[in-house]
Short mmCIF file of C-alpha atoms and ligand atoms in Angstrom, two decimals:
data_model
loop_
_atom_site.label_atom_id
_atom_site.label_comp_id
_atom_site.label_asym_id
_atom_site.label_seq_id
_atom_site.Cartn_x
_atom_site.Cartn_y
_atom_site.Cartn_z
CA MET A 628 152.19 -108.98 255.57
CA LEU A 629 150.70 -108.52 252.13
CA TRP A 630 152.74 -106.41 249.75
CA SER A 631 149.85 -103.98 249.29
CA GLN A 632 149.60 -103.43 253.06
CA PHE A 633 153.34 -102.97 253.27
CA VAL A 634 153.34 -100.34 250.56
CA PHE A 635 150.42 -98.58 252.18
CA SER A 636 152.18 -98.47 255.55
CA SER A 637 154.96 -96.28 254.19
CA LEU A 638 152.90 -94.11 251.84
CA LEU A 639 150.09 -92.01 253.22
CA LEU A 640 147.67 -89.75 251.42
CA ILE A 641 146.92 -86.39 252.92
CA GLY A 642 144.44 -83.66 252.00
CA GLY A 643 144.49 -82.83 248.31
CA GLY A 644 145.76 -86.32 247.49
CA ARG A 645 149.42 -85.48 248.05
CA ARG A 646 151.46 -88.53 248.88
CA VAL A 647 153.39 -88.41 252.14
CA ILE A 648 156.28 -90.81 252.52
CA LYS A 649 156.78 -92.36 255.94
CA PRO A 650 160.24 -93.96 255.79
CA ARG A 651 161.31 -96.59 258.28
CA VAL A 652 164.98 -95.84 257.68
CA PHE A 653 166.58 -92.65 256.37
CA ILE A 654 170.22 -92.90 255.29
CA VAL A 655 172.06 -89.58 255.67
CA ASN A 656 175.13 -89.23 253.45
CA PHE A 657 177.36 -86.19 253.13
CA PHE A 658 178.86 -86.35 249.65
CA ARG A 659 178.22 -88.17 246.40
CA SER A 660 180.52 -91.19 246.73
CA GLU A 661 179.02 -92.11 250.10
CA ALA A 662 175.60 -92.20 248.45
CA GLU A 663 176.74 -94.05 245.33
CA ALA A 664 177.96 -96.91 247.52
CA TRP A 665 174.26 -97.64 248.19
CA TYR A 666 173.09 -97.64 244.55
CA ASN A 667 172.82 -100.67 242.25
CA ILE A 668 172.86 -103.15 245.10
CA PRO A 669 170.81 -106.36 245.24
CA GLU A 670 169.08 -105.58 248.55
CA PHE A 671 166.99 -102.51 247.57
CA ASP A 672 166.73 -99.74 244.97
CA LEU A 673 167.08 -96.25 246.42
CA LEU A 674 166.71 -94.66 242.99
CA ALA A 675 163.17 -95.95 242.45
CA GLN A 676 161.78 -92.51 243.27
CA ASN A 677 163.29 -89.06 243.62
CA ILE A 678 161.62 -86.30 245.59
CA THR A 679 162.92 -82.77 245.12
CA VAL A 680 162.96 -80.95 248.45
CA SER A 681 162.86 -77.21 248.74
CA GLY A 682 165.85 -75.92 250.69
CA PHE A 683 168.25 -78.72 249.69
CA SER A 684 171.69 -78.07 248.20
CA ALA A 685 171.70 -77.20 244.49
CA LEU A 686 174.20 -80.05 244.08
CA PHE A 687 171.96 -82.62 245.77
CA PRO A 688 168.36 -81.47 245.36
CA ASP A 689 166.59 -84.81 245.85
CA VAL A 690 165.67 -87.38 248.44
CA HIS A 691 165.94 -90.86 246.94
CA CYS A 692 163.61 -93.63 248.10
CA THR A 693 162.66 -97.20 247.42
CA GLN A 694 159.40 -97.67 245.56
CA ASP A 695 157.48 -98.43 248.75
CA GLY A 696 159.02 -95.44 250.56
CA SER A 697 160.31 -97.58 253.44
CA ILE A 698 163.97 -96.65 252.86
CA CYS A 699 165.11 -93.16 251.83
CA GLN A 700 168.41 -91.39 251.46
CA LEU A 701 169.80 -87.89 251.02
CA ILE A 702 173.14 -86.17 250.53
CA THR A 703 173.60 -83.06 252.66
CA GLY A 704 176.72 -81.70 250.97
CA GLN A 705 179.92 -81.44 252.97
CA ALA A 706 180.54 -79.59 256.22
CA GLU A 707 178.35 -78.20 258.95
CA ILE A 708 176.44 -75.47 257.11
CA ASN A 709 175.27 -77.81 254.34
CA ALA A 710 174.42 -80.54 256.83
CA ALA A 711 172.29 -78.37 259.10
CA SER A 712 170.50 -76.59 256.23
CA THR A 713 169.60 -79.80 254.39
CA MET A 714 168.40 -81.60 257.50
CA SER A 715 166.24 -78.65 258.59
CA SER A 716 164.70 -78.50 255.13
CA LEU A 717 163.96 -82.23 255.23
CA LEU A 718 162.32 -82.02 258.65
CA HIS A 719 159.98 -79.27 257.50
CA SER A 720 159.23 -80.79 254.09
CA PRO A 721 155.54 -81.62 253.54
CA HIS A 722 156.56 -84.73 251.57
CA PHE A 723 157.62 -86.74 254.62
CA ASP A 724 156.32 -88.01 257.94
CA LEU A 725 159.50 -88.73 259.91
CA ARG A 726 158.05 -89.28 263.37
CA SER A 727 158.87 -93.00 263.46
CA THR A 728 161.87 -92.94 261.11
CA TYR A 729 165.31 -94.31 262.05
CA PHE A 730 168.12 -92.03 260.89
CA LEU A 731 171.35 -93.75 259.91
CA LEU A 732 174.18 -91.23 259.55
CA SER A 733 176.58 -92.87 257.13
CA GLY A 734 179.87 -91.21 256.25
CA ILE A 735 183.61 -91.69 256.08
CA ALA A 736 185.97 -90.04 258.55
CA GLY A 737 189.53 -89.72 259.71
CA VAL A 738 190.17 -92.23 262.49
CA SER A 739 192.51 -92.21 265.44
CA PRO A 740 194.98 -95.12 265.40
CA ARG A 741 194.52 -95.24 269.18
CA GLN A 742 190.98 -96.58 268.74
CA ALA A 743 190.35 -97.81 265.19
CA THR A 744 191.84 -98.33 261.76
CA VAL A 745 191.22 -97.56 258.11
CA GLY A 746 188.25 -99.61 256.92
CA SER A 747 186.78 -99.95 260.42
CA VAL A 748 183.15 -98.95 260.93
CA THR A 749 182.56 -96.99 264.14
CA PHE A 750 179.37 -96.25 266.07
CA ALA A 751 179.26 -93.20 268.33
CA ARG A 752 177.32 -92.42 271.48
CA TYR A 753 178.70 -88.88 271.77
CA ALA A 754 179.31 -86.32 269.02
CA VAL A 755 181.48 -83.36 270.06
CA GLN A 756 181.84 -80.10 268.15
CA GLY A 757 185.61 -79.68 267.97
CA GLY A 758 185.82 -76.60 265.80
CA LEU A 759 183.79 -74.34 268.08
CA GLN A 760 186.81 -73.07 270.02
CA HIS A 761 189.37 -70.30 270.25
CA GLU A 762 192.57 -70.91 268.31
CA PHE A 763 196.04 -69.38 268.10
CA ASP A 764 198.45 -70.28 265.36
CA ALA A 765 200.95 -72.64 266.99
CA ARG A 766 203.76 -70.09 266.37
CA GLU A 767 201.92 -67.41 268.37
CA LYS A 768 200.34 -69.47 271.17
CA PRO A 769 201.48 -69.05 274.79
CA ALA A 770 204.49 -71.34 275.24
CA HIS A 771 202.83 -73.49 277.89
CA PHE A 772 199.75 -74.29 275.75
CA PRO A 773 199.95 -77.90 274.45
CA SER A 774 198.10 -76.83 271.27
CA GLY A 775 196.59 -73.68 269.79
CA TYR A 776 192.99 -74.79 270.56
CA PHE A 777 191.13 -73.95 273.78
CA ALA A 778 187.46 -73.66 274.69
CA GLN A 779 185.49 -70.47 274.06
CA GLY A 780 185.32 -68.12 276.99
CA THR A 781 188.42 -69.60 278.66
CA THR A 782 192.07 -68.61 278.93
CA ALA A 783 193.80 -72.00 278.56
CA PRO A 784 193.36 -75.56 277.25
CA GLY A 785 191.64 -77.88 279.73
CA GLN A 786 189.18 -75.27 281.02
CA TYR A 787 185.47 -75.98 280.58
CA PRO A 788 183.85 -73.63 278.00
CA GLY A 789 182.75 -70.32 279.40
CA TRP A 790 180.12 -69.91 276.67
CA ILE A 791 177.65 -72.60 275.65
CA ASP A 792 175.85 -72.39 272.31
CA GLY A 793 173.95 -75.68 272.57
CA THR A 794 175.62 -77.58 269.73
CA GLU A 795 178.76 -78.70 271.62
CA VAL A 796 177.73 -82.27 272.50
CA PHE A 797 174.98 -84.67 271.45
CA GLU A 798 174.36 -88.04 273.03
CA VAL A 799 172.36 -90.69 271.15
CA ASN A 800 170.50 -93.83 272.26
CA ASP A 801 173.15 -96.27 273.47
CA ALA A 802 170.77 -99.25 273.49
CA LEU A 803 170.00 -98.62 269.81
CA ARG A 804 173.73 -98.20 269.16
CA ARG A 805 174.33 -101.67 270.61
CA VAL A 806 171.58 -103.16 268.44
CA ALA A 807 173.12 -101.47 265.39
CA VAL A 808 176.57 -102.79 266.30
CA SER A 809 175.31 -106.36 266.66
CA LEU A 810 173.57 -106.12 263.27
CA ALA A 811 176.68 -104.58 261.67
CA GLN A 812 178.85 -107.35 263.11
CA SER A 813 177.20 -109.81 260.73
CA ALA A 814 178.76 -107.94 257.77
CA GLN A 815 181.93 -109.22 256.14
CA LEU A 816 184.11 -106.08 255.89
CA THR A 817 186.43 -105.58 252.92
CA ASP A 818 190.08 -104.62 252.99
CA ASN A 819 192.92 -104.09 250.53
CA ASP A 820 196.70 -104.47 250.38
CA ASP A 821 197.41 -100.71 250.42
CA CYS A 822 195.49 -100.41 253.70
CA LYS A 823 197.42 -103.37 255.13
CA ARG A 824 200.69 -101.67 254.20
CA LEU A 825 199.57 -98.38 255.73
CA ARG A 826 198.50 -100.08 258.99
CA ALA A 827 201.86 -101.84 259.24
CA THR A 828 203.56 -98.43 259.60
CA TYR A 829 201.69 -97.85 262.90
CA LYS A 830 204.18 -99.82 264.96
CA SER A 831 203.90 -98.02 268.32
CA PRO A 832 201.99 -100.03 270.97
CA ILE A 833 199.75 -96.98 271.58
CA TYR A 834 198.56 -97.42 267.98
CA ALA A 835 197.77 -101.14 268.26
CA ALA A 836 194.16 -100.47 267.20
CA GLY A 837 195.44 -98.72 264.07
CA ALA A 838 197.63 -101.70 263.19
CA ALA A 839 194.82 -104.27 263.66
CA PRO A 840 192.49 -105.41 260.85
CA PRO A 841 189.26 -103.43 260.26
CA SER A 842 186.34 -104.17 262.56
CA ILE A 843 183.16 -102.75 264.07
CA VAL A 844 184.11 -100.33 266.87
CA MET A 845 182.13 -98.41 269.49
CA CYS A 846 183.77 -95.00 269.95
CA ASP A 847 182.89 -91.35 269.62
CA THR A 848 183.07 -88.71 266.96
CA LEU A 849 184.25 -85.13 266.61
CA THR A 850 182.87 -82.56 264.17
CA SER A 851 184.95 -79.76 262.70
CA ASP A 852 184.71 -77.88 259.42
CA THR A 853 188.50 -77.77 259.50
CA TYR A 854 190.01 -80.92 258.00
CA TRP A 855 193.08 -81.27 260.21
CA SER A 856 195.93 -83.77 260.56
CA GLY A 857 198.49 -84.44 263.27
CA ALA A 858 199.22 -86.10 266.59
CA LEU A 859 199.06 -82.87 268.62
CA LEU A 860 195.69 -81.81 267.24
CA GLY A 861 194.55 -85.41 267.67
CA GLU A 862 195.50 -85.28 271.33
CA ALA A 863 193.95 -81.82 271.71
CA PHE A 864 190.63 -83.14 270.37
CA GLU A 865 190.83 -86.25 272.56
CA ASN A 866 191.10 -83.79 275.42
CA THR A 867 188.19 -81.69 274.09
CA THR A 868 186.05 -84.84 273.92
CA LEU A 869 186.93 -85.84 277.50
CA LEU A 870 186.32 -82.31 278.77
CA LEU A 871 182.92 -81.87 277.10
CA THR A 872 181.56 -85.35 277.93
CA ASN A 873 182.66 -85.42 281.58
CA ARG A 874 185.37 -87.92 280.56
CA GLN A 875 182.84 -90.42 279.17
CA GLY A 876 183.47 -89.88 275.44
CA VAL A 877 186.22 -91.74 273.62
CA TYR A 878 187.31 -89.74 270.58
CA CYS A 879 187.99 -91.90 267.53
CA SER A 880 186.64 -90.29 264.37
CA SER A 881 186.92 -86.85 262.85
CA GLN A 882 184.34 -85.58 260.38
CA GLN A 883 182.59 -82.40 259.25
CA GLU A 884 178.83 -82.86 259.74
CA ASP A 885 177.52 -84.97 262.61
CA ASN A 886 176.86 -82.25 265.20
CA ALA A 887 175.05 -80.23 262.53
CA VAL A 888 172.78 -83.15 261.60
CA LEU A 889 172.19 -84.05 265.25
CA HIS A 890 171.36 -80.47 266.17
CA ALA A 891 168.76 -80.26 263.38
CA LEU A 892 167.31 -83.57 264.64
CA VAL A 893 167.15 -82.30 268.24
CA ARG A 894 165.28 -79.20 267.08
CA GLY A 895 162.99 -81.44 265.03
CA ALA A 896 162.41 -83.75 268.00
CA ALA A 897 161.56 -80.75 270.19
CA SER A 898 158.81 -79.99 267.63
CA ASP A 899 157.66 -83.66 267.51
CA LEU A 900 158.78 -84.00 263.88
CA VAL A 901 161.28 -86.80 264.62
CA ASP A 902 162.13 -89.18 267.47
CA PHE A 903 165.67 -88.52 268.73
CA SER A 904 165.88 -92.02 270.24
CA ARG A 905 166.03 -93.33 266.64
CA VAL A 906 169.42 -92.00 265.53
CA ILE A 907 172.49 -94.08 264.66
CA VAL A 908 175.85 -92.34 264.10
CA MET A 909 178.01 -94.51 261.84
CA ARG A 910 181.42 -93.45 260.50
CA SER A 911 184.04 -95.56 258.75
CA GLY A 912 187.76 -94.84 258.62
CA SER A 913 189.02 -93.64 255.22
CA ASP A 914 192.35 -92.32 256.58
CA PHE A 915 194.21 -91.78 259.81
CA ASP A 916 193.90 -88.46 261.62
CA ARG A 917 197.61 -88.53 262.46
CA PRO A 918 200.81 -90.09 261.08
CA PRO A 919 202.63 -93.02 262.68
CA GLU A 920 204.84 -92.11 265.64
CA GLY A 921 207.68 -89.92 264.35
CA GLY A 922 205.82 -89.39 261.04
CA ASP A 923 204.87 -86.13 259.37
CA ALA A 924 201.43 -84.52 259.74
CA ALA A 925 201.52 -83.11 256.20
CA ASP A 926 202.59 -86.44 254.67
CA ASN A 927 199.63 -88.01 256.46
CA LEU A 928 197.19 -85.51 254.96
CA PHE A 929 198.66 -85.40 251.45
CA ALA A 930 199.19 -89.15 250.98
CA PRO A 931 196.77 -90.93 248.61
CA MET A 932 193.70 -91.93 250.63
CA VAL A 933 194.07 -95.69 250.27
CA GLY A 934 191.32 -96.41 252.79
CA ARG A 935 188.70 -94.42 250.93
CA SER A 936 187.17 -97.15 248.80
CA PRO A 937 187.07 -99.89 251.49
CA ALA A 938 185.67 -97.30 253.91
CA LEU A 939 182.89 -96.38 251.46
CA LEU A 940 182.10 -100.02 250.78
CA ASN A 941 182.22 -101.04 254.45
CA LEU A 942 179.76 -98.29 255.37
CA ARG A 943 177.27 -99.87 253.04
CA LEU A 944 178.11 -103.49 253.90
CA ALA A 945 177.59 -102.76 257.61
CA GLY A 946 174.75 -100.32 256.97
CA VAL A 947 172.70 -102.72 254.83
CA LYS A 948 172.62 -105.15 257.76
CA ILE A 949 171.23 -102.40 259.98
CA VAL A 950 168.66 -101.27 257.41
CA GLN A 951 167.52 -104.86 256.80
CA GLY A 952 167.42 -105.55 260.53
CA ILE A 953 165.11 -102.58 261.08
CA ILE A 954 162.85 -103.45 258.13
CA ASP A 955 162.68 -107.17 258.96
CA GLU A 956 161.96 -106.64 262.66
CA TRP A 957 159.77 -103.57 262.22
CA ALA A 958 156.55 -104.94 263.64
CA ALA A 959 158.29 -107.05 266.31
CA THR A 960 160.71 -104.43 267.63
CA PHE A 961 161.49 -101.23 265.79
CA GLU A 962 158.04 -99.80 265.20
CA ARG A 963 157.64 -99.32 268.94
CA GLY A 964 161.28 -98.28 269.33
CA ILE A 965 164.33 -99.21 271.38
CA GLU A 966 163.97 -97.62 274.81
CA PRO A 967 167.06 -95.57 275.71
CA SER A 968 168.55 -96.17 279.15
CA ASN A 969 171.04 -93.28 278.85
CA TYR A 970 170.43 -89.55 278.58
CA ILE A 971 169.73 -88.57 274.96
CA GLY A 972 169.82 -85.10 273.45
CA ASP A 973 171.93 -81.99 273.62
CA ILE A 974 173.96 -80.16 276.23
CA LEU A 975 170.98 -77.95 277.14
CA GLY A 976 168.61 -80.79 278.01
CA SER A 977 166.26 -79.52 275.27
CA LEU A 978 164.39 -82.84 275.01
CA GLY A 979 164.02 -83.26 278.78
CA GLY A 980 166.12 -85.17 281.25
CA GLN A 981 169.41 -84.18 282.80
CA PRO A 982 172.52 -84.37 280.58
CA ASP A 983 175.22 -86.62 282.07
CA PHE A 984 177.75 -84.11 280.81
CA GLY A 985 178.04 -80.40 281.45
CA PRO A 986 178.02 -78.18 283.49
CA VAL A 987 175.35 -76.27 281.63
CA LYS A 988 176.06 -72.57 281.68
CA LEU A 989 174.13 -70.35 279.32
CA ILE A 990 175.63 -67.31 277.68
C1 NAG B 1053 166.49 -90.72 240.30
O1 NAG B 1053 167.67 -89.98 240.13
C2 NAG B 1053 168.79 -90.72 239.71
C3 NAG B 1053 169.95 -89.77 239.55
O2 NAG B 1053 170.19 -89.09 240.74
C4 NAG B 1053 168.50 -91.42 238.38
O3 NAG B 1053 169.59 -92.24 238.04
C5 NAG B 1053 167.25 -92.25 238.53
O4 NAG B 1053 166.91 -92.83 237.30
C6 NAG B 1053 166.10 -91.40 239.02
N1 NAG B 1053 164.94 -92.25 239.23
C7 NAG B 1053 163.78 -92.00 238.65
C8 NAG B 1053 162.66 -92.94 238.98
O5 NAG B 1053 163.58 -91.07 237.90
C1 NAG B 1054 195.83 -83.23 276.81
O1 NAG B 1054 195.55 -83.29 278.19
C2 NAG B 1054 196.64 -83.78 278.98
C3 NAG B 1054 196.13 -83.97 280.39
O2 NAG B 1054 195.54 -82.80 280.85
C4 NAG B 1054 197.80 -82.81 278.87
O3 NAG B 1054 198.90 -83.27 279.61
C5 NAG B 1054 198.19 -82.68 277.39
O4 NAG B 1054 199.21 -81.72 277.26
C6 NAG B 1054 196.98 -82.28 276.56
N1 NAG B 1054 197.40 -82.29 275.15
C7 NAG B 1054 197.00 -81.41 274.21
C8 NAG B 1054 197.65 -81.51 272.90
O5 NAG B 1054 196.16 -80.57 274.42
#
């Protein structure tokens, strides 16, 4: 393809001569360091153009794009409110045509040593909203409750939620996830000695994944504004994930934004602004969500986050392979899309089809 045609394919002119950018890949970051990992790299220059978008966070007012507009990036700001507000603003911005864009969610997370380790890069099929629950302080909970968390509209842990708000579970295109994983597997992940020392403290056989070297992992993610730590909460959220996904989800990463981003994308897809079959949920492990067996939950949270910098770098090392794969194979494969064979969307079936998790009970 000629360069001029390539440029034209991602930049359209609409009435009044305003330029509309039609990205092929949109990288969604959540705070500054996650974005900076993608700057000043040899593969592409995301700072070639900045587009200020009305409704974005005052801290992160711009979308950043390559000169040809084929790859763009934003920072939502941390936690669910920032993530949902920024994504909604993007979807309704007149500067972009996002109908054929692939969204690559790219952030660090706490990881469960049952499934992954610090530095690993994980790819989710399910995102579960963990914070949307009732909670008692552990000192005041009924004695037989295994933790203070239990679903809304219920009277004990393990009961399916009595109230459904629509943001509890999102399921993304598993066929695309597998393509993303195979592209990411060509990346050489980094590691450091502090991470190796931390992993070596996870001696229990149930934490074998936590003790192993970093890798690309397929496992699911949990969203909560509350940044928690501990084996009991970890187990409680494993249970929440099983309960809300009809035992199909495998909890492995804990973060503060994914359900918010995915909900905005589902609403956008319902209005034909985006294609929900083009979403990749990538999270790397910056820290463990719980201490080693017999360890202290507070020590785990307060310890220096030794996995932070390899996790940030590995997100980009794996992510660049995915971005390049999509750009390189655009005409051959990605322009037409990767057909999902699983249910995709939310717990309400908003995009059609029957969720393979539920039951759906409206308030
Ligand atoms: C875009 O913004 C970044 C800072 O966020 C700046 O470094 C860069 O030079 C800007 N690019 C242009 C083309 O102005
Ligand atoms: C998780 O679920 C299992 C099986 O129902 C239960 O035995 C355990 O107490 C639960 N743990 C927490 C912390 O909720």
